[in-house]
């Protein structure tokens, strides 16, 4: 299934994308898409619905973050071999872990304002992994059993805040709109192999990133297992799993007012964000 939330910010309603790409209203079957809806039995009930029986949503409403009530946003740095190479850094022996503040969440088409005080706003297309049930010290073999689905993510980064302000990457990763998610949450049954997905970024129509999740240093199952050694991953937590080569940091060319930033993970949808 492709699950979405639509409507004005703070008043989103649940929806489902049918096989023809139409947005259908799920309000008659759930009040919202929240972490408790990621339980296997609840997802099964939604999957059993005939999409044609659901009301069509007219027009082109705003799409919001595809899950309400996200708890933690856990991010992984230097997790693509080509990205580590372009930064001149060695591949990490263990995953590089940081976090993004929940206030950075945004819908896939919401505009992004460049915050005062940064001149180095960058893009990072990423595969987002949505936890469906709690994971504590699970093995790699068990790890994907705790995943509900996947989404396109963009780890927007103020590089000057991240690198030039005394460490603590969270400072450069957490501004308003720095974590667009969606347009949909795609349940894991529709993703045959999370390590076989292409990723891309375009800025003003020019390709900046062109990668594949096969290039990850630590694949999804390894990341879930690794993180679960140190923390309880809870339903609704999101792991953003790293970015391939082609970020602005590598060339010193960053986002600017009026730029149109499009990021996409194959099968998970494309975002389009206008920078202001």
Short mmCIF file of C-alpha atoms in Angstrom, two decimals:
data_model
loop_
_atom_site.label_atom_id
_atom_site.label_comp_id
_atom_site.label_asym_id
_atom_site.label_seq_id
_atom_site.Cartn_x
_atom_site.Cartn_y
_atom_site.Cartn_z
CA UNK A 1 0.00 0.00 0.00
CA UNK A 2 0.88 3.62 -0.48
CA UNK A 3 -0.45 5.58 2.49
CA UNK A 4 -0.63 9.37 2.54
CA UNK A 5 -1.96 12.22 4.62
CA UNK A 6 -3.65 15.14 2.91
CA UNK A 7 -5.04 18.53 3.84
CA UNK A 8 -3.93 21.71 5.54
CA UNK A 9 -1.03 21.55 7.96
CA UNK A 10 -2.29 20.36 11.34
CA UNK A 11 -5.59 19.15 9.88
CA UNK A 12 -4.43 16.30 7.64
CA UNK A 13 -6.65 13.32 6.91
CA UNK A 14 -5.63 9.75 6.06
CA UNK A 15 -5.50 8.57 2.49
CA UNK A 16 -4.45 5.76 0.19
CA UNK A 17 -2.97 5.95 -3.32
CA UNK A 18 -4.71 3.49 -5.64
CA UNK A 19 -3.15 1.57 -8.55
CA UNK A 20 -3.91 4.45 -10.93
CA UNK A 21 -2.27 7.03 -8.70
CA UNK A 22 -5.53 8.49 -7.40
CA UNK A 23 -5.78 9.69 -3.83
CA UNK A 24 -8.55 7.94 -1.88
CA UNK A 25 -9.99 9.03 1.46
CA UNK A 26 -9.42 6.60 4.35
CA UNK A 27 -11.28 8.70 6.92
CA UNK A 28 -14.12 6.18 7.12
CA UNK A 29 -11.69 3.51 8.34
CA UNK A 30 -9.23 5.40 10.57
CA UNK A 31 -9.00 8.86 12.03
CA UNK A 32 -5.36 9.36 11.03
CA UNK A 33 -2.18 7.48 10.11
CA UNK A 34 -0.37 7.21 13.42
CA UNK A 35 2.20 4.78 14.88
CA UNK A 36 -0.51 2.49 16.29
CA UNK A 37 -1.83 2.04 12.74
CA UNK A 38 1.50 0.43 11.77
CA UNK A 39 0.71 -2.74 13.70
CA UNK A 40 0.57 -5.71 11.33
CA UNK A 41 -3.11 -6.46 11.98
CA UNK A 42 -4.16 -2.87 11.35
CA UNK A 43 -2.16 -2.63 8.14
CA UNK A 44 -3.73 -5.93 7.05
CA UNK A 45 -7.22 -4.49 7.55
CA UNK A 46 -6.37 -1.48 5.41
CA UNK A 47 -4.79 -3.70 2.75
CA UNK A 48 -7.98 -5.76 2.59
CA UNK A 49 -10.04 -2.73 1.55
CA UNK A 50 -11.08 -2.34 -2.07
CA UNK A 51 -9.57 1.03 -3.07
CA UNK A 52 -12.44 1.56 -5.51
CA UNK A 53 -14.81 1.59 -2.54
CA UNK A 54 -13.03 4.57 -0.99
CA UNK A 55 -14.08 8.12 -1.89
CA UNK A 56 -11.86 9.92 -4.37
CA UNK A 57 -10.25 13.06 -2.98
CA UNK A 58 -11.01 15.87 -5.44
CA UNK A 59 -8.49 18.35 -6.73
CA UNK A 60 -4.85 18.39 -5.73
CA UNK A 61 -4.77 18.86 -1.96
CA UNK A 62 -1.56 19.44 -0.05
CA UNK A 63 0.16 16.23 1.07
CA UNK A 64 1.60 16.28 4.56
CA UNK A 65 4.11 14.10 6.38
CA UNK A 66 2.74 10.59 5.67
CA UNK A 67 2.72 9.59 9.36
CA UNK A 68 1.57 11.65 12.32
CA UNK A 69 3.15 11.18 15.74
CA UNK A 70 6.67 10.35 14.58
CA UNK A 71 8.77 9.89 17.70
CA UNK A 72 12.46 9.96 16.80
CA UNK A 73 14.25 10.79 13.57
CA UNK A 74 17.53 8.89 13.64
CA UNK A 75 19.99 9.66 10.86
CA UNK A 76 23.06 7.89 9.54
CA UNK A 77 26.09 9.70 8.15
CA UNK A 78 28.67 8.60 5.58
CA UNK A 79 26.69 5.48 4.73
CA UNK A 80 27.37 5.45 0.98
CA UNK A 81 30.78 4.56 -0.35
CA UNK A 82 30.73 7.17 -3.11
CA UNK A 83 29.62 9.93 -0.70
CA UNK A 84 32.41 9.09 1.75
CA UNK A 85 34.85 9.23 -1.16
CA UNK A 86 33.67 12.66 -2.33
CA UNK A 87 34.08 14.06 1.18
CA UNK A 88 37.58 12.58 1.47
CA UNK A 89 36.66 10.66 4.62
CA UNK A 90 37.36 7.02 5.41
CA UNK A 91 34.48 4.56 5.53
CA UNK A 92 33.22 4.29 9.12
CA UNK A 93 33.85 1.10 11.07
CA UNK A 94 30.45 1.50 12.72
CA UNK A 95 27.45 3.56 11.65
CA UNK A 96 27.72 7.31 12.24
CA UNK A 97 24.56 8.15 14.18
CA UNK A 98 22.95 11.55 14.77
CA UNK A 99 19.42 12.86 15.05
CA UNK A 100 17.14 15.45 13.54
CA UNK A 101 14.63 17.35 15.65
CA UNK A 102 10.96 16.49 15.06
CA UNK A 103 10.24 20.14 14.25
CA UNK A 104 12.20 19.66 11.01
CA UNK A 105 9.43 17.48 9.55
CA UNK A 106 7.64 18.77 6.47
CA UNK A 107 5.42 17.55 3.68
CA UNK A 108 6.92 16.53 0.34
CA UNK A 109 5.87 19.71 -1.47
CA UNK A 110 6.01 22.25 1.35
CA UNK A 111 8.17 25.31 0.61
CA UNK A 112 11.51 25.59 2.40
CA UNK A 113 12.69 28.93 3.76
CA UNK A 114 16.44 29.43 4.07
CA UNK A 115 16.93 30.28 7.75
CA UNK A 116 18.78 33.46 8.69
CA UNK A 117 22.39 32.70 9.54
CA UNK A 118 23.16 29.94 7.03
CA UNK A 119 24.65 30.32 3.57
CA UNK A 120 25.32 26.64 2.93
CA UNK A 121 21.98 24.88 2.70
CA UNK A 122 22.40 21.45 1.13
CA UNK A 123 20.33 18.52 -0.15
CA UNK A 124 20.60 14.81 0.70
CA UNK A 125 18.19 12.33 -0.86
CA UNK A 126 17.76 9.35 1.45
CA UNK A 127 15.77 6.17 1.96
CA UNK A 128 13.55 6.58 5.02
CA UNK A 129 12.79 3.46 7.07
CA UNK A 130 9.67 3.51 9.25
CA UNK A 131 9.62 1.26 12.30
CA UNK A 132 6.37 -0.67 12.77
CA UNK A 133 6.92 -2.42 16.10
CA UNK A 134 9.42 -2.02 18.90
CA UNK A 135 12.92 -3.37 18.37
CA UNK A 136 15.38 -3.93 21.22
CA UNK A 137 18.63 -5.77 20.59
CA UNK A 138 17.32 -7.65 17.58
CA UNK A 139 19.49 -9.62 15.17
CA UNK A 140 19.99 -8.69 11.53
CA UNK A 141 17.88 -11.70 10.59
CA UNK A 142 15.00 -10.30 12.65
CA UNK A 143 15.52 -6.63 11.81
CA UNK A 144 13.17 -6.23 8.83
CA UNK A 145 10.35 -7.84 10.84
CA UNK A 146 10.28 -4.56 12.76
CA UNK A 147 9.96 -2.36 9.68
CA UNK A 148 6.51 -1.19 8.55
CA UNK A 149 7.56 0.53 5.37
CA UNK A 150 9.69 3.03 3.54
CA UNK A 151 9.51 6.57 2.24
CA UNK A 152 11.50 9.15 0.32
CA UNK A 153 13.39 11.47 2.68
CA UNK A 154 15.58 14.55 2.29
CA UNK A 155 18.14 15.23 5.01
CA UNK A 156 18.38 18.97 4.34
CA UNK A 157 21.56 20.25 5.98
CA UNK A 158 22.95 23.67 6.87
CA UNK A 159 26.60 22.75 6.37
CA UNK A 160 27.99 25.82 8.10
CA UNK A 161 25.92 25.07 11.20
CA UNK A 162 26.85 21.39 10.99
CA UNK A 163 30.59 21.76 10.45
CA UNK A 164 31.63 25.23 11.54
CA UNK A 165 29.75 25.60 14.85
CA UNK A 166 31.68 23.31 17.16
CA UNK A 167 30.32 19.87 16.33
CA UNK A 168 26.94 18.30 17.15
CA UNK A 169 25.47 17.65 13.70
CA UNK A 170 21.91 18.00 15.00
CA UNK A 171 22.37 21.79 14.90
CA UNK A 172 22.79 21.75 11.13
CA UNK A 173 20.07 19.17 10.52
CA UNK A 174 17.03 20.42 12.40
CA UNK A 175 15.78 23.72 11.00
CA UNK A 176 12.12 24.05 10.00
CA UNK A 177 11.49 22.05 6.84
CA UNK A 178 14.85 20.25 7.02
CA UNK A 179 13.18 16.80 6.87
CA UNK A 180 10.60 16.51 4.09
CA UNK A 181 9.09 13.01 4.07
CA UNK A 182 6.89 11.32 1.51
CA UNK A 183 4.85 11.77 -0.58
CA UNK A 184 3.77 8.34 0.69
CA UNK A 185 4.60 5.69 3.21
CA UNK A 186 5.00 2.52 1.14
CA UNK A 187 4.45 -0.68 3.12
CA UNK A 188 7.34 -3.11 3.05
CA UNK A 189 5.45 -5.75 1.05
CA UNK A 190 5.79 -3.46 -1.96
CA UNK A 191 9.57 -3.13 -1.59
CA UNK A 192 11.11 -6.43 -2.59
CA UNK A 193 14.65 -5.39 -1.68
CA UNK A 194 15.49 -2.13 0.13
CA UNK A 195 19.07 -2.52 -1.15
CA UNK A 196 18.01 -2.32 -4.80
CA UNK A 197 16.50 1.17 -5.01
CA UNK A 198 17.78 4.05 -7.10
CA UNK A 199 17.92 7.56 -5.61
CA UNK A 200 18.20 10.92 -7.36
CA UNK A 201 18.24 14.66 -6.73
CA UNK A 202 17.60 17.41 -9.26
CA UNK A 203 18.00 21.13 -8.59
CA UNK A 204 16.38 23.35 -11.21
CA UNK A 205 16.15 20.30 -13.46
CA UNK A 206 19.87 19.47 -13.25
CA UNK A 207 20.76 16.09 -11.84
CA UNK A 208 22.91 16.40 -8.72
CA UNK A 209 22.68 12.91 -7.21
CA UNK A 210 22.27 9.55 -8.91
CA UNK A 211 22.83 6.59 -6.61
CA UNK A 212 21.59 3.24 -5.44
CA UNK A 213 20.95 1.78 -2.02
CA UNK A 214 23.21 -1.12 -3.06
CA UNK A 215 26.10 1.27 -2.31
CA UNK A 216 25.24 1.51 1.40
CA UNK A 217 28.09 0.67 3.76
CA UNK A 218 25.56 -0.62 6.32
CA UNK A 219 22.33 -1.96 4.77
CA UNK A 220 18.91 -1.42 6.30
CA UNK A 221 18.81 -4.66 8.27
CA UNK A 222 22.24 -3.92 9.74
CA UNK A 223 21.21 -0.39 10.73
CA UNK A 224 18.03 -1.54 12.49
CA UNK A 225 19.93 -4.24 14.38
CA UNK A 226 22.78 -1.88 15.26
CA UNK A 227 20.58 0.92 16.56
CA UNK A 228 18.52 -1.55 18.58
CA UNK A 229 21.62 -2.46 20.59
CA UNK A 230 21.65 1.02 22.13
CA UNK A 231 18.00 2.16 22.14
CA UNK A 232 14.50 0.81 21.85
CA UNK A 233 13.29 1.64 18.37
CA UNK A 234 9.58 2.36 18.68
CA UNK A 235 6.70 2.24 16.24
CA UNK A 236 6.71 5.47 14.27
CA UNK A 237 10.44 6.12 14.57
CA UNK A 238 12.09 6.98 11.26
CA UNK A 239 15.64 6.10 10.24
CA UNK A 240 17.10 8.19 7.41
CA UNK A 241 19.81 5.98 6.08
CA UNK A 242 22.43 8.16 4.39
CA UNK A 243 22.94 9.79 1.01
CA UNK A 244 24.89 9.01 -2.17
CA UNK A 245 27.47 11.26 -3.80
CA UNK A 246 26.52 14.57 -5.37
CA UNK A 247 25.76 16.83 -2.41
CA UNK A 248 26.47 20.55 -2.53
CA UNK A 249 29.20 20.17 0.10
CA UNK A 250 31.37 18.43 -2.48
CA UNK A 251 31.37 21.39 -4.89
CA UNK A 252 30.65 24.32 -2.60
CA UNK A 253 27.43 25.09 -4.50
CA UNK A 254 24.36 25.26 -2.32
CA UNK A 255 20.65 26.04 -2.43
CA UNK A 256 19.52 29.59 -3.11
CA UNK A 257 16.21 31.47 -3.09
CA UNK A 258 14.02 30.28 -5.94
CA UNK A 259 15.76 26.93 -6.40
CA UNK A 260 13.49 23.97 -7.12
CA UNK A 261 14.74 20.84 -5.36
CA UNK A 262 13.38 17.44 -6.41
CA UNK A 263 14.40 14.20 -4.69
CA UNK A 264 13.16 10.71 -5.44
CA UNK A 265 13.62 7.11 -4.35
CA UNK A 266 12.41 4.65 -6.98
CA UNK A 267 8.94 3.37 -6.18
CA UNK A 268 8.57 5.64 -3.16
CA UNK A 269 7.66 8.88 -4.90
CA UNK A 270 9.21 12.22 -5.78
CA UNK A 271 9.29 15.36 -3.67
CA UNK A 272 9.30 18.87 -5.13
CA UNK A 273 10.33 21.68 -2.81
CA UNK A 274 10.69 25.35 -3.75
CA UNK A 275 13.37 27.14 -1.75
CA UNK A 276 12.56 30.63 -0.53
#
